[in-house]
Amino acid sequence: MSTVEPVTEHQAPVSAHREDFPILARPMNGRPLAFLDSAASAQKPACVIDAEARCYREYYANIHRGVYQLSQRSTDAYEGARKRVAELLNAPDHREVAFVRGTTEAINLVAHSFVRPQLQPGDEILITGMEHHSNIVPWQLICEETGAKLVVSPVTDTGEVDLEDFRGRLGPRTRFASIAHVSNALGTINPVAEMIAAAREADVPTLVDGAQGVPHMAVDVQALGCDFYCFSGHKLYGPSGVGALWGRFELLRGMRPYQGGGEMIRYVTFEKSDFAPPPQRFEAGTPNIAGAIALGEAVDYVRGIGLERIGAHEQALLAYATERLEAIEGLRIIGNATHKAGVISFVLDGVHPHDIGTILDQEGVAVRAGHHCAQPVMDRFGVPATVRASFGLYNSREDVDALVNALHRVKEFFG
Ligand code: PMP
């Protein structure tokens, strides 16, 4: 087993950054909180909380409009955050990054502004069998409206995409492919570069749902070769209600707005409106100004620690947790892909996941129990729900030990 985290002479272990997160210092039922639900939403470091508060305390005003200093400062900070997100994704141009509410809104935006106008009856949209509902339902909605068809590349028994199957489903009617970078329910890291390359060969544009990718690894949209990439700020230690969509400029430039309103126009008359160029075209109305600024701070924070280091730390925890959980009799891990991020879904013989979650909570261990907004994945593996433990940079072996000990309590309780 590898060590939990690479420690150099000058660097504290990644998990020492737990101290940066005020909420993690608060006990839960008299115990240190073992927060193992970062895949649902990550906790926030003080610097992110402070950045948002500082904006409201010191320089808040609406952006892109005021000639006064506060508005200019807010605008600079907001646009600075856009540049940080572009750097995080290695986007060639910060004008390719639009702030949105999160992954869900980004996918809906692409579905309505890019894909829907091209769809004819009988056209196809390709996804995988392990998508989050937010990468299923928007496509179903536009298929229903246009007579297009949603095609699904199924998940294997180990919880992986079958690349040959995926390739085989890219047909002459495929208009778009939308795939998760990492499955939130199984932890599988998909071979997105290969999937995108296959789609490109078939002339099919792609979107990568990076909600579970960006927090765990360095992402380079140019190396991936996708056309769109999106993520949610709240899973990247940033605020909720803000996220980002990256898209190739030449595609964004040709797209219709998703919503109409202020800020996204060049000129409006009652007869016709002329739209602003991207990204403003996709940011109708007053955005989550302080949230976007704090997301920029979160980007600096994770880059300061290093996404490779965070990823390596979580991989070591995943290996440790997998070994310890597999040793529990009656416990079955759902999703055994070769490449996984720090997400473990499991079921325990004879105990409903919700009961497990409730008892773990009493032991100070926070996990998610349910279908994880991925009901087709639950159906695929024949379970109504799972318990999911997911890791963030602040987790340590102690959190895993707390989980394992609490699971033994569950077993005692249910005999
Ligand atoms: N895709 C994946 C893979 C996710 O894990 C999530 C959040 N659980 C989403 C999309 C949706 O993200 P949000 O709710 O932040 O829009």
XYZ file of C-alpha atoms and ligand atoms in Angstrom:
431
model
C 0.000 0.000 0.000
C 1.274 3.455 -0.849
C 1.669 6.021 1.892
C -1.361 8.203 2.479
C 0.274 11.259 1.042
C 3.629 12.189 -0.357
C 5.312 14.346 2.253
C 8.323 16.395 1.340
C 10.520 18.277 3.736
C 8.654 21.517 3.140
C 5.150 20.334 2.553
C 2.586 19.388 5.145
C 0.491 16.351 4.229
C -2.566 17.240 2.172
C -4.916 16.222 4.998
C -3.270 18.807 7.299
C -5.346 21.313 5.321
C -8.308 20.062 7.341
C -7.442 22.981 9.607
C -8.374 25.370 6.825
C -12.021 24.277 7.112
C -13.807 25.853 10.101
C -16.781 23.477 9.984
C -14.509 20.456 10.423
C -13.417 21.732 13.829
C -16.998 21.407 15.072
C -17.684 18.107 16.815
C -20.546 15.913 15.685
C -22.308 14.046 18.488
C -19.282 14.676 20.675
C -16.830 13.227 18.159
C -14.572 14.736 15.537
C -16.618 14.975 12.356
C -15.650 12.404 9.722
C -17.053 14.177 6.684
C -17.258 11.628 3.889
C -19.764 13.289 1.553
C -17.665 15.621 -0.552
C -19.047 14.131 -3.760
C -22.410 15.649 -2.820
C -20.850 18.957 -1.812
C -17.467 19.812 -0.375
C -16.849 21.910 2.730
C -15.380 25.404 2.361
C -11.990 26.644 3.531
C -11.847 29.913 5.478
C -10.214 31.701 2.530
C -13.268 31.006 0.340
C -15.716 32.047 3.057
C -13.644 35.185 3.646
C -13.407 36.024 -0.050
C -17.177 36.008 -0.365
C -17.626 38.027 2.835
C -14.880 40.464 1.781
C -16.667 41.155 -1.463
C -19.875 42.063 0.379
C -18.058 44.006 3.102
C -15.560 45.923 1.049
C -16.334 46.328 -2.614
C -19.687 44.871 -3.621
C -21.653 46.484 -6.453
C -23.257 45.228 -9.624
C -20.776 44.462 -12.382
C -20.194 45.590 -15.951
C -22.412 48.651 -15.492
C -21.242 51.156 -12.941
C -18.757 53.873 -13.707
C -18.032 54.223 -10.010
C -15.098 52.560 -8.306
C -16.954 49.862 -6.383
C -18.528 48.533 -9.539
C -15.200 48.566 -11.317
C -13.582 46.654 -8.465
C -16.361 44.066 -8.425
C -16.127 43.714 -12.184
C -12.352 43.238 -12.020
C -12.696 40.589 -9.294
C -15.465 38.766 -11.207
C -13.508 38.804 -14.461
C -10.390 37.786 -12.537
C -12.278 34.714 -11.313
C -13.156 33.866 -14.913
C -9.451 33.940 -15.789
C -8.671 31.643 -12.867
C -11.277 29.132 -14.018
C -9.865 29.297 -17.543
C -6.391 28.570 -16.161
C -7.721 25.718 -14.039
C -9.086 24.030 -17.161
C -6.189 25.148 -19.365
C -8.704 26.850 -21.629
C -7.045 28.732 -24.478
C -9.142 31.852 -23.892
C -10.986 33.101 -20.801
C -13.838 34.314 -23.029
C -14.668 30.629 -23.429
C -15.744 30.375 -19.786
C -19.308 31.286 -18.829
C -20.403 31.402 -15.218
C -23.558 29.386 -14.632
C -25.373 28.071 -11.563
C -23.605 24.741 -11.766
C -23.215 21.577 -13.798
C -26.957 21.125 -14.187
C -27.447 24.551 -15.709
C -24.393 24.142 -17.949
C -25.740 20.908 -19.437
C -29.185 22.419 -19.949
C -27.567 25.421 -21.613
C -25.660 23.268 -24.093
C -28.716 21.071 -24.696
C -30.924 24.026 -25.536
C -28.520 26.427 -27.215
C -26.216 24.088 -29.095
C -27.823 20.687 -29.568
C -31.576 21.260 -29.802
C -31.501 23.628 -32.796
C -29.672 20.940 -34.811
C -31.935 18.006 -33.957
C -34.197 16.298 -36.473
C -36.509 13.352 -35.770
C -34.432 10.179 -35.672
C -31.201 11.947 -34.655
C -29.359 10.518 -31.689
C -27.649 11.746 -28.540
C -25.192 9.360 -26.930
C -24.581 9.121 -23.180
C -23.321 6.358 -20.885
C -25.245 4.201 -18.435
C -23.581 5.830 -15.431
C -24.726 9.417 -15.894
C -26.109 11.624 -13.165
C -29.748 12.598 -13.737
C -28.563 16.031 -14.808
C -26.799 14.427 -17.769
C -29.869 12.362 -18.690
C -32.995 14.436 -18.194
C -31.997 17.547 -20.218
C -31.347 15.253 -23.204
C -34.627 13.412 -22.697
C -36.459 16.725 -22.698
C -35.012 17.873 -26.009
C -35.448 14.405 -27.532
C -39.113 14.526 -26.586
C -39.478 17.924 -28.229
C -37.704 17.021 -31.461
C -38.270 13.313 -32.021
C -34.587 12.546 -31.442
C -33.478 9.465 -29.532
C -31.325 9.036 -26.441
C -28.804 6.222 -26.919
C -27.063 4.725 -23.897
C -23.775 2.865 -23.841
C -24.260 0.431 -20.942
C -22.079 -0.044 -17.887
C -20.094 -3.273 -17.445
C -20.254 -5.459 -14.323
C -17.221 -3.682 -12.898
C -18.893 -0.295 -13.414
C -16.957 0.775 -16.492
C -17.733 2.006 -19.975
C -17.074 -0.546 -22.709
C -15.086 1.535 -25.191
C -15.894 -0.764 -28.097
C -19.585 -0.532 -27.324
C -19.348 3.256 -27.033
C -17.541 3.458 -30.384
C -20.110 1.183 -31.967
C -22.968 3.442 -30.907
C -21.476 6.493 -32.626
C -23.515 6.257 -35.805
C -24.441 8.466 -38.749
C -27.389 9.911 -36.784
C -25.367 10.729 -33.633
C -25.428 14.489 -33.181
C -23.848 14.797 -29.749
C -22.189 12.784 -26.979
C -22.329 13.801 -23.322
C -20.273 11.868 -20.806
C -19.297 11.995 -17.158
C -15.634 12.462 -16.407
C -16.124 10.595 -13.132
C -19.243 8.747 -11.994
C -20.655 10.167 -8.772
C -22.343 6.863 -7.926
C -19.541 4.408 -8.780
C -16.389 6.507 -8.660
C -15.340 5.283 -12.103
C -12.926 7.581 -13.922
C -13.993 7.243 -17.524
C -11.495 7.061 -20.389
C -12.847 10.397 -21.590
C -9.892 11.231 -23.863
C -10.443 7.988 -25.813
C -14.205 8.484 -25.878
C -13.806 12.042 -27.143
C -11.304 10.910 -29.790
C -13.786 8.271 -30.978
C -16.535 10.889 -31.142
C -14.303 13.299 -33.052
C -13.535 10.607 -35.595
C -17.270 10.293 -36.120
C -17.606 14.103 -36.260
C -19.660 14.150 -33.089
C -19.199 17.062 -30.674
C -18.820 16.241 -26.986
C -19.560 17.575 -23.535
C -17.775 16.308 -20.446
C -19.650 16.553 -17.150
C -16.724 17.392 -14.896
C -18.686 17.766 -11.643
C -16.707 14.904 -10.092
C -13.594 15.365 -12.218
C -12.346 18.865 -11.438
C -12.122 18.402 -7.634
C -9.922 15.313 -7.919
C -7.482 15.802 -10.786
C -5.839 18.331 -13.046
C -8.067 18.879 -16.073
C -6.801 20.105 -19.429
C -9.609 20.689 -21.900
C -7.156 21.148 -24.766
C -5.522 17.789 -24.092
C -8.920 16.118 -23.678
C -10.130 17.494 -26.994
C -13.757 17.911 -25.903
C -16.003 20.731 -27.095
C -17.634 21.577 -23.757
C -16.618 20.933 -20.147
C -18.548 21.964 -17.072
C -18.374 21.750 -13.297
C -19.995 23.034 -10.092
C -18.202 25.370 -7.706
C -19.631 23.756 -4.584
C -17.860 20.452 -5.192
C -14.553 22.280 -5.642
C -14.575 23.811 -2.138
C -16.293 26.896 -3.564
C -19.759 28.325 -2.948
C -23.011 26.742 -4.065
C -25.017 28.418 -6.809
C -22.085 29.021 -9.129
C -20.222 26.882 -11.620
C -18.645 27.143 -15.011
C -19.166 26.041 -18.566
C -16.199 25.996 -20.901
C -16.830 25.719 -24.642
C -14.809 26.207 -27.797
C -15.139 29.809 -28.839
C -16.123 29.028 -32.425
C -19.039 26.948 -31.117
C -20.097 29.424 -28.424
C -20.037 32.219 -31.000
C -22.576 30.416 -33.147
C -24.930 29.502 -30.314
C -28.259 31.043 -29.427
C -28.609 32.480 -25.928
C -30.039 30.145 -23.314
C -31.875 32.893 -21.467
C -32.746 36.425 -22.500
C -32.381 39.486 -20.326
C -30.013 42.172 -19.254
C -26.256 41.933 -19.746
C -26.430 39.469 -22.643
C -27.350 41.920 -25.395
C -25.571 44.453 -27.547
C -28.624 46.401 -28.632
C -32.343 45.960 -28.049
C -35.330 47.330 -29.935
C -38.883 46.007 -29.821
C -38.348 44.504 -33.251
C -35.114 42.682 -32.616
C -32.232 42.229 -30.211
C -28.618 41.856 -31.045
C -26.739 39.541 -28.677
C -23.474 40.171 -26.907
C -20.544 37.912 -27.780
C -19.681 34.968 -25.506
C -19.406 34.643 -22.596
C -21.781 37.551 -21.755
C -24.343 36.088 -24.176
C -24.773 33.218 -21.727
C -24.866 35.280 -18.542
C -28.292 36.931 -18.664
C -29.202 38.965 -15.606
C -27.162 39.771 -12.543
C -24.957 36.753 -11.869
C -23.774 35.295 -8.562
C -21.078 37.967 -8.309
C -19.661 37.224 -4.870
C -20.039 33.494 -5.515
C -18.008 33.637 -8.716
C -15.319 35.675 -6.948
C -15.182 33.127 -4.135
C -15.018 30.329 -6.709
C -11.929 32.072 -8.085
C -10.493 31.917 -4.574
C -11.320 28.187 -4.358
C -9.478 27.645 -7.631
C -6.407 29.406 -6.204
C -6.732 27.331 -3.058
C -6.740 23.918 -4.758
C -4.058 24.950 -7.211
C -1.963 26.182 -4.286
C -2.083 22.715 -2.736
C -1.773 21.072 -6.153
C -4.435 18.999 -7.852
C -1.950 16.188 -8.497
C -1.161 16.043 -4.785
C -4.854 16.130 -3.882
C -5.527 13.342 -6.380
C -2.658 11.200 -5.066
C -3.810 11.725 -1.484
C -7.358 10.656 -2.334
C -6.106 7.641 -4.295
C -4.181 6.448 -1.261
C -7.271 6.901 0.925
C -9.371 5.046 -1.637
C -6.967 2.093 -1.569
C -6.925 2.053 2.226
C -10.708 2.350 2.518
C -11.325 -0.307 -0.146
C -9.086 -2.750 1.704
C -10.729 -2.069 5.054
C -14.300 -2.142 3.738
C -13.734 -5.347 1.784
C -12.733 -7.006 5.064
C -16.219 -6.405 6.501
C -18.371 -9.495 6.124
C -21.558 -8.946 4.148
C -20.347 -5.675 2.642
C -20.341 -5.378 -1.143
C -18.706 -2.528 -3.019
C -20.706 -1.388 -6.053
C -18.323 -0.216 -8.755
C -14.964 -1.917 -9.054
C -13.441 -0.055 -11.959
C -9.676 -0.141 -12.421
C -9.561 3.647 -12.393
C -11.599 5.214 -9.635
C -11.714 8.562 -7.894
C -12.227 8.835 -4.135
C -15.793 7.549 -4.155
C -16.908 4.189 -2.703
C -20.491 2.987 -2.978
C -21.454 -0.081 -1.004
C -24.312 -2.121 0.400
C -24.424 -4.227 3.535
C -26.417 -7.462 3.694
C -29.755 -7.079 5.425
C -29.484 -3.375 6.304
C -31.044 -0.553 4.290
C -28.558 2.165 3.290
C -30.695 4.835 4.986
C -30.483 2.972 8.310
C -26.732 2.701 7.875
C -26.484 6.441 7.164
C -28.524 7.275 10.264
C -26.389 5.152 12.580
C -23.167 6.444 11.040
C -24.382 9.973 11.690
C -24.782 9.160 15.390
C -21.132 8.083 15.305
C -20.058 11.381 13.770
C -19.623 9.950 10.271
C -21.374 11.811 7.440
C -22.042 9.734 4.312
C -24.653 9.841 1.603
C -27.287 7.116 1.431
C -29.648 6.905 -1.511
C -29.650 6.648 -5.285
C -27.216 9.561 -5.725
C -29.323 11.036 -8.558
C -28.239 8.071 -10.647
C -31.229 5.728 -10.504
C -30.302 3.887 -13.726
C -27.004 2.915 -12.064
C -28.915 1.501 -9.074
C -31.164 -0.447 -11.473
C -28.127 -1.744 -13.365
C -26.677 -3.208 -10.179
C -30.039 -4.352 -8.809
C -29.944 -2.274 -5.620
C -32.457 0.368 -4.495
C -29.737 2.545 -3.014
C -26.183 2.475 -1.741
C -24.163 4.076 1.002
C -21.517 6.306 -0.501
C -18.358 7.477 1.203
C -16.470 10.095 -0.790
C -13.202 11.795 -0.033
C -11.973 15.336 -0.142
C -8.542 16.772 0.427
C -9.249 17.131 4.179
C -9.905 13.442 4.798
C -7.441 11.133 6.471
C -7.103 7.493 7.468
C -8.753 8.429 10.779
C -11.948 9.261 8.888
C -11.842 5.871 7.171
C -11.211 4.172 10.516
C -14.188 6.049 11.998
C -16.322 4.796 9.092
C -15.212 1.205 9.555
C -15.730 1.299 13.332
C -19.185 2.809 12.875
C -20.060 0.096 10.345
C -19.188 -2.501 12.967
C -21.663 -0.720 15.274
C -24.285 -1.015 12.548
C -23.635 -4.729 12.290
C -23.877 -5.156 16.070
C -27.130 -3.186 16.116
C -28.739 -5.243 13.358
C -27.367 -8.478 14.733
N -23.003 15.446 -12.608
C -22.415 14.746 -11.645
C -21.491 13.626 -12.028
C -22.653 15.061 -10.302
O -22.061 14.358 -9.343
C -23.519 16.133 -9.990
C -23.830 16.495 -8.560
N -24.083 15.409 -7.719
C -24.102 16.845 -11.037
C -23.821 16.478 -12.325
C -25.034 17.987 -10.793
O -24.358 19.027 -10.183
P -25.147 20.279 -9.594
O -26.228 19.722 -8.723
O -24.111 21.018 -8.831
O -25.670 21.049 -10.749
